């Protein structure tokens, strides 16, 4: 039997903010081993809502 202790880093967004690395979003993020916390930053909830709205809109090029 092997017993290991694993350390995890948890990032938590400030009130009214969302964490992002440019591809993923969340209020709380648990970093994988070796991941760089500096890749994550906060955006406002309004910025996040706008990004999600743009993602849901069909791409005009796809409808041609």
PDB file of N, CA and C in Angstrom:
ATOM      1  N   UNK A   1       0.848  -1.169   0.000  1.00  0.00           N
ATOM      2  CA  UNK A   1       0.000   0.000   0.000  1.00  0.00           C
ATOM      3  C   UNK A   1       0.894   1.233   0.000  1.00  0.00           C
ATOM      4  N   UNK A   2       0.472   2.234  -0.771  1.00  0.00           N
ATOM      5  CA  UNK A   2       1.190   3.498  -0.835  1.00  0.00           C
ATOM      6  C   UNK A   2       0.282   4.602  -0.333  1.00  0.00           C
ATOM      7  N   UNK A   3       0.834   5.450   0.490  1.00  0.00           N
ATOM      8  CA  UNK A   3       0.077   6.590   1.002  1.00  0.00           C
ATOM      9  C   UNK A   3       0.792   7.857   0.579  1.00  0.00           C
ATOM     10  N   UNK A   4       0.027   8.776  -0.062  1.00  0.00           N
ATOM     11  CA  UNK A   4       0.595  10.028  -0.526  1.00  0.00           C
ATOM     12  C   UNK A   4      -0.254  11.191  -0.039  1.00  0.00           C
ATOM     13  N   UNK A   5       0.387  12.302   0.205  1.00  0.00           N
ATOM     14  CA  UNK A   5      -0.320  13.542   0.518  1.00  0.00           C
ATOM     15  C   UNK A   5      -0.266  14.419  -0.719  1.00  0.00           C
ATOM     16  N   UNK A   6      -1.421  14.865  -1.160  1.00  0.00           N
ATOM     17  CA  UNK A   6      -1.510  15.691  -2.354  1.00  0.00           C
ATOM     18  C   UNK A   6      -1.942  17.090  -1.942  1.00  0.00           C
ATOM     19  N   UNK A   7      -1.178  18.070  -2.369  1.00  0.00           N
ATOM     20  CA  UNK A   7      -1.505  19.461  -2.078  1.00  0.00           C
ATOM     21  C   UNK A   7      -2.224  20.035  -3.294  1.00  0.00           C
ATOM     22  N   UNK A   8      -3.347  20.701  -3.062  1.00  0.00           N
ATOM     23  CA  UNK A   8      -4.105  21.344  -4.140  1.00  0.00           C
ATOM     24  C   UNK A   8      -4.168  22.841  -3.860  1.00  0.00           C
ATOM     25  N   UNK A   9      -4.140  23.623  -4.899  1.00  0.00           N
ATOM     26  CA  UNK A   9      -4.313  25.067  -4.773  1.00  0.00           C
ATOM     27  C   UNK A   9      -5.716  25.400  -5.256  1.00  0.00           C
ATOM     28  N   UNK A  10      -6.441  26.124  -4.420  1.00  0.00           N
ATOM     29  CA  UNK A  10      -7.803  26.537  -4.754  1.00  0.00           C
ATOM     30  C   UNK A  10      -7.817  28.053  -4.915  1.00  0.00           C
ATOM     31  N   UNK A  11      -8.295  28.518  -6.069  1.00  0.00           N
ATOM     32  CA  UNK A  11      -8.479  29.940  -6.317  1.00  0.00           C
ATOM     33  C   UNK A  11      -9.962  30.246  -6.169  1.00  0.00           C
ATOM     34  N   UNK A  12     -10.299  31.325  -5.499  1.00  0.00           N
ATOM     35  CA  UNK A  12     -11.687  31.732  -5.316  1.00  0.00           C
ATOM     36  C   UNK A  12     -11.838  33.167  -5.795  1.00  0.00           C
ATOM     37  N   UNK A  13     -12.819  33.379  -6.673  1.00  0.00           N
ATOM     38  CA  UNK A  13     -13.053  34.717  -7.215  1.00  0.00           C
ATOM     39  C   UNK A  13     -13.606  35.642  -6.134  1.00  0.00           C
ATOM     40  N   UNK A  14     -13.268  36.911  -6.239  1.00  0.00           N
ATOM     41  CA  UNK A  14     -13.829  37.929  -5.349  1.00  0.00           C
ATOM     42  C   UNK A  14     -15.322  38.071  -5.639  1.00  0.00           C
ATOM     43  N   UNK A  15     -16.022  38.711  -4.720  1.00  0.00           N
ATOM     44  CA  UNK A  15     -17.458  38.947  -4.882  1.00  0.00           C
ATOM     45  C   UNK A  15     -17.714  39.704  -6.188  1.00  0.00           C
ATOM     46  N   UNK A  16     -18.643  39.195  -7.008  1.00  0.00           N
ATOM     47  CA  UNK A  16     -19.003  39.842  -8.265  1.00  0.00           C
ATOM     48  C   UNK A  16     -18.031  39.594  -9.401  1.00  0.00           C
ATOM     49  N   UNK A  17     -17.077  38.695  -9.189  1.00  0.00           N
ATOM     50  CA  UNK A  17     -16.059  38.420 -10.194  1.00  0.00           C
ATOM     51  C   UNK A  17     -16.095  36.950 -10.588  1.00  0.00           C
ATOM     52  N   UNK A  18     -15.477  36.634 -11.733  1.00  0.00           N
ATOM     53  CA  UNK A  18     -15.364  35.270 -12.239  1.00  0.00           C
ATOM     54  C   UNK A  18     -13.911  35.054 -12.621  1.00  0.00           C
ATOM     55  N   UNK A  19     -13.381  33.888 -12.313  1.00  0.00           N
ATOM     56  CA  UNK A  19     -12.010  33.538 -12.692  1.00  0.00           C
ATOM     57  C   UNK A  19     -11.982  33.007 -14.119  1.00  0.00           C
ATOM     58  N   UNK A  20     -10.918  33.329 -14.845  1.00  0.00           N
ATOM     59  CA  UNK A  20     -10.740  32.780 -16.182  1.00  0.00           C
ATOM     60  C   UNK A  20      -9.262  32.659 -16.519  1.00  0.00           C
ATOM     61  N   UNK A  21      -8.978  31.671 -17.351  1.00  0.00           N
ATOM     62  CA  UNK A  21      -7.641  31.553 -17.932  1.00  0.00           C
ATOM     63  C   UNK A  21      -7.712  31.822 -19.430  1.00  0.00           C
ATOM     64  N   UNK A  22      -8.852  32.341 -19.873  1.00  0.00           N
ATOM     65  CA  UNK A  22      -9.064  32.617 -21.285  1.00  0.00           C
ATOM     66  C   UNK A  22      -9.854  31.537 -21.991  1.00  0.00           C
ATOM     67  N   UNK A  23      -9.945  30.360 -21.380  1.00  0.00           N
ATOM     68  CA  UNK A  23     -10.697  29.247 -21.960  1.00  0.00           C
ATOM     69  C   UNK A  23     -11.741  28.708 -21.003  1.00  0.00           C
ATOM     70  N   UNK A  24     -11.412  28.669 -19.731  1.00  0.00           N
ATOM     71  CA  UNK A  24     -12.312  28.135 -18.705  1.00  0.00           C
ATOM     72  C   UNK A  24     -12.714  29.253 -17.763  1.00  0.00           C
ATOM     73  N   UNK A  25     -13.869  29.063 -17.123  1.00  0.00           N
ATOM     74  CA  UNK A  25     -14.402  30.075 -16.226  1.00  0.00           C
ATOM     75  C   UNK A  25     -14.929  29.393 -14.968  1.00  0.00           C
ATOM     76  N   UNK A  26     -14.871  30.098 -13.849  1.00  0.00           N
ATOM     77  CA  UNK A  26     -15.437  29.548 -12.627  1.00  0.00           C
ATOM     78  C   UNK A  26     -15.315  30.499 -11.458  1.00  0.00           C
ATOM     79  N   UNK A  27     -16.129  30.245 -10.456  1.00  0.00           N
ATOM     80  CA  UNK A  27     -16.064  31.008  -9.208  1.00  0.00           C
ATOM     81  C   UNK A  27     -14.975  30.432  -8.307  1.00  0.00           C
ATOM     82  N   UNK A  28     -14.774  29.117  -8.408  1.00  0.00           N
ATOM     83  CA  UNK A  28     -13.704  28.424  -7.681  1.00  0.00           C
ATOM     84  C   UNK A  28     -12.978  27.514  -8.660  1.00  0.00           C
ATOM     85  N   UNK A  29     -11.657  27.497  -8.564  1.00  0.00           N
ATOM     86  CA  UNK A  29     -10.848  26.676  -9.451  1.00  0.00           C
ATOM     87  C   UNK A  29      -9.824  25.929  -8.612  1.00  0.00           C
ATOM     88  N   UNK A  30      -9.759  24.617  -8.796  1.00  0.00           N
ATOM     89  CA  UNK A  30      -8.731  23.800  -8.161  1.00  0.00           C
ATOM     90  C   UNK A  30      -7.670  23.515  -9.219  1.00  0.00           C
ATOM     91  N   UNK A  31      -6.477  23.999  -8.987  1.00  0.00           N
ATOM     92  CA  UNK A  31      -5.411  23.861  -9.969  1.00  0.00           C
ATOM     93  C   UNK A  31      -4.825  22.456  -9.958  1.00  0.00           C
ATOM     94  N   UNK A  32      -4.533  21.969 -11.154  1.00  0.00           N
ATOM     95  CA  UNK A  32      -3.848  20.689 -11.289  1.00  0.00           C
ATOM     96  C   UNK A  32      -2.404  20.852 -10.828  1.00  0.00           C
ATOM     97  N   UNK A  33      -1.792  19.755 -10.474  1.00  0.00           N
ATOM     98  CA  UNK A  33      -0.393  19.796 -10.055  1.00  0.00           C
ATOM     99  C   UNK A  33       0.447  20.384 -11.179  1.00  0.00           C
ATOM    100  N   UNK A  34       1.264  21.363 -10.849  1.00  0.00           N
ATOM    101  CA  UNK A  34       2.141  21.990 -11.820  1.00  0.00           C
ATOM    102  C   UNK A  34       1.501  23.143 -12.581  1.00  0.00           C
ATOM    103  N   UNK A  35       0.192  23.376 -12.384  1.00  0.00           N
ATOM    104  CA  UNK A  35      -0.483  24.485 -13.074  1.00  0.00           C
ATOM    105  C   UNK A  35      -0.031  25.810 -12.472  1.00  0.00           C
ATOM    106  N   UNK A  36      -0.041  26.832 -13.287  1.00  0.00           N
ATOM    107  CA  UNK A  36       0.432  28.151 -12.877  1.00  0.00           C
ATOM    108  C   UNK A  36      -0.756  29.043 -12.524  1.00  0.00           C
ATOM    109  N   UNK A  37      -0.855  29.457 -11.280  1.00  0.00           N
ATOM    110  CA  UNK A  37      -1.948  30.324 -10.824  1.00  0.00           C
ATOM    111  C   UNK A  37      -1.919  31.666 -11.539  1.00  0.00           C
ATOM    112  N   UNK A  38      -0.760  32.076 -12.042  1.00  0.00           N
ATOM    113  CA  UNK A  38      -0.639  33.357 -12.735  1.00  0.00           C
ATOM    114  C   UNK A  38      -1.379  33.369 -14.077  1.00  0.00           C
ATOM    115  N   UNK A  39      -1.759  32.193 -14.581  1.00  0.00           N
ATOM    116  CA  UNK A  39      -2.523  32.120 -15.823  1.00  0.00           C
ATOM    117  C   UNK A  39      -3.979  32.533 -15.614  1.00  0.00           C
ATOM    118  N   UNK A  40      -4.422  32.603 -14.377  1.00  0.00           N
ATOM    119  CA  UNK A  40      -5.804  32.939 -14.048  1.00  0.00           C
ATOM    120  C   UNK A  40      -5.922  34.387 -13.615  1.00  0.00           C
ATOM    121  N   UNK A  41      -7.022  35.020 -14.013  1.00  0.00           N
ATOM    122  CA  UNK A  41      -7.311  36.377 -13.577  1.00  0.00           C
ATOM    123  C   UNK A  41      -8.820  36.533 -13.421  1.00  0.00           C
ATOM    124  N   UNK A  42      -9.219  37.627 -12.816  1.00  0.00           N
ATOM    125  CA  UNK A  42     -10.640  37.868 -12.592  1.00  0.00           C
ATOM    126  C   UNK A  42     -11.205  38.801 -13.650  1.00  0.00           C
ATOM    127  N   UNK A  43     -12.440  38.520 -14.045  1.00  0.00           N
ATOM    128  CA  UNK A  43     -13.224  39.423 -14.872  1.00  0.00           C
ATOM    129  C   UNK A  43     -14.530  39.678 -14.127  1.00  0.00           C
ATOM    130  N   UNK A  44     -15.214  40.746 -14.487  1.00  0.00           N
ATOM    131  CA  UNK A  44     -16.470  41.038 -13.810  1.00  0.00           C
ATOM    132  C   UNK A  44     -17.552  40.056 -14.259  1.00  0.00           C
ATOM    133  N   UNK A  45     -18.579  39.934 -13.447  1.00  0.00           N
ATOM    134  CA  UNK A  45     -19.708  39.077 -13.805  1.00  0.00           C
ATOM    135  C   UNK A  45     -20.328  39.552 -15.116  1.00  0.00           C
ATOM    136  N   UNK A  46     -20.377  40.869 -15.325  1.00  0.00           N
ATOM    137  CA  UNK A  46     -20.938  41.427 -16.552  1.00  0.00           C
ATOM    138  C   UNK A  46     -20.110  41.021 -17.780  1.00  0.00           C
ATOM    139  N   UNK A  47     -18.779  41.053 -17.644  1.00  0.00           N
ATOM    140  CA  UNK A  47     -17.915  40.613 -18.746  1.00  0.00           C
ATOM    141  C   UNK A  47     -18.160  39.141 -19.054  1.00  0.00           C
ATOM    142  N   UNK A  48     -18.270  38.338 -18.006  1.00  0.00           N
ATOM    143  CA  UNK A  48     -18.537  36.907 -18.184  1.00  0.00           C
ATOM    144  C   UNK A  48     -19.868  36.696 -18.889  1.00  0.00           C
ATOM    145  N   UNK A  49     -20.927  37.399 -18.442  1.00  0.00           N
ATOM    146  CA  UNK A  49     -22.250  37.255 -19.051  1.00  0.00           C
ATOM    147  C   UNK A  49     -22.209  37.611 -20.533  1.00  0.00           C
ATOM    148  N   UNK A  50     -21.473  38.662 -20.888  1.00  0.00           N
ATOM    149  CA  UNK A  50     -21.349  39.069 -22.285  1.00  0.00           C
ATOM    150  C   UNK A  50     -20.610  38.008 -23.107  1.00  0.00           C
ATOM    151  N   UNK A  51     -19.549  37.452 -22.561  1.00  0.00           N
ATOM    152  CA  UNK A  51     -18.813  36.393 -23.256  1.00  0.00           C
ATOM    153  C   UNK A  51     -19.693  35.176 -23.493  1.00  0.00           C
ATOM    154  N   UNK A  52     -20.493  34.806 -22.498  1.00  0.00           N
ATOM    155  CA  UNK A  52     -21.381  33.648 -22.640  1.00  0.00           C
ATOM    156  C   UNK A  52     -22.479  33.936 -23.663  1.00  0.00           C
ATOM    157  N   UNK A  53     -22.961  35.167 -23.706  1.00  0.00           N
ATOM    158  CA  UNK A  53     -23.967  35.565 -24.686  1.00  0.00           C
ATOM    159  C   UNK A  53     -23.398  35.432 -26.100  1.00  0.00           C
ATOM    160  N   UNK A  54     -22.171  35.892 -26.296  1.00  0.00           N
ATOM    161  CA  UNK A  54     -21.526  35.799 -27.605  1.00  0.00           C
ATOM    162  C   UNK A  54     -21.302  34.350 -28.017  1.00  0.00           C
ATOM    163  N   UNK A  55     -20.984  33.483 -27.067  1.00  0.00           N
ATOM    164  CA  UNK A  55     -20.776  32.060 -27.361  1.00  0.00           C
ATOM    165  C   UNK A  55     -22.061  31.389 -27.809  1.00  0.00           C
ATOM    166  N   UNK A  56     -23.194  31.825 -27.260  1.00  0.00           N
ATOM    167  CA  UNK A  56     -24.491  31.211 -27.588  1.00  0.00           C
ATOM    168  C   UNK A  56     -25.033  31.671 -28.929  1.00  0.00           C
ATOM    169  N   UNK A  57     -24.610  32.843 -29.405  1.00  0.00           N
ATOM    170  CA  UNK A  57     -25.104  33.360 -30.662  1.00  0.00           C
ATOM    171  C   UNK A  57     -24.521  32.550 -31.814  1.00  0.00           C
ATOM    172  N   UNK A  58     -25.397  32.184 -32.766  1.00  0.00           N
ATOM    173  CA  UNK A  58     -24.880  31.416 -33.918  1.00  0.00           C
ATOM    174  C   UNK A  58     -23.914  32.267 -34.739  1.00  0.00           C
ATOM    175  N   UNK A  59     -22.909  31.630 -35.246  1.00  0.00           N
ATOM    176  CA  UNK A  59     -21.914  32.299 -36.079  1.00  0.00           C
ATOM    177  C   UNK A  59     -22.523  32.515 -37.461  1.00  0.00           C
ATOM    178  N   UNK A  60     -22.510  33.748 -37.957  1.00  0.00           N
ATOM    179  CA  UNK A  60     -23.101  34.080 -39.250  1.00  0.00           C
ATOM    180  C   UNK A  60     -22.472  33.236 -40.352  1.00  0.00           C
ATOM    181  N   UNK A  61     -21.168  33.009 -40.283  1.00  0.00           N
ATOM    182  CA  UNK A  61     -20.484  32.218 -41.296  1.00  0.00           C
ATOM    183  C   UNK A  61     -20.999  30.782 -41.336  1.00  0.00           C
ATOM    184  N   UNK A  62     -21.449  30.263 -40.190  1.00  0.00           N
ATOM    185  CA  UNK A  62     -21.961  28.895 -40.141  1.00  0.00           C
ATOM    186  C   UNK A  62     -23.309  28.756 -40.847  1.00  0.00           C
ATOM    187  N   UNK A  63     -24.037  29.851 -40.988  1.00  0.00           N
ATOM    188  CA  UNK A  63     -25.374  29.773 -41.586  1.00  0.00           C
ATOM    189  C   UNK A  63     -25.351  29.976 -43.091  1.00  0.00           C
ATOM    190  N   UNK A  64     -24.175  30.237 -43.670  1.00  0.00           N
ATOM    191  CA  UNK A  64     -24.076  30.466 -45.122  1.00  0.00           C
ATOM    192  C   UNK A  64     -23.829  29.169 -45.849  1.00  0.00           C
TER     193      UNK A  64
END
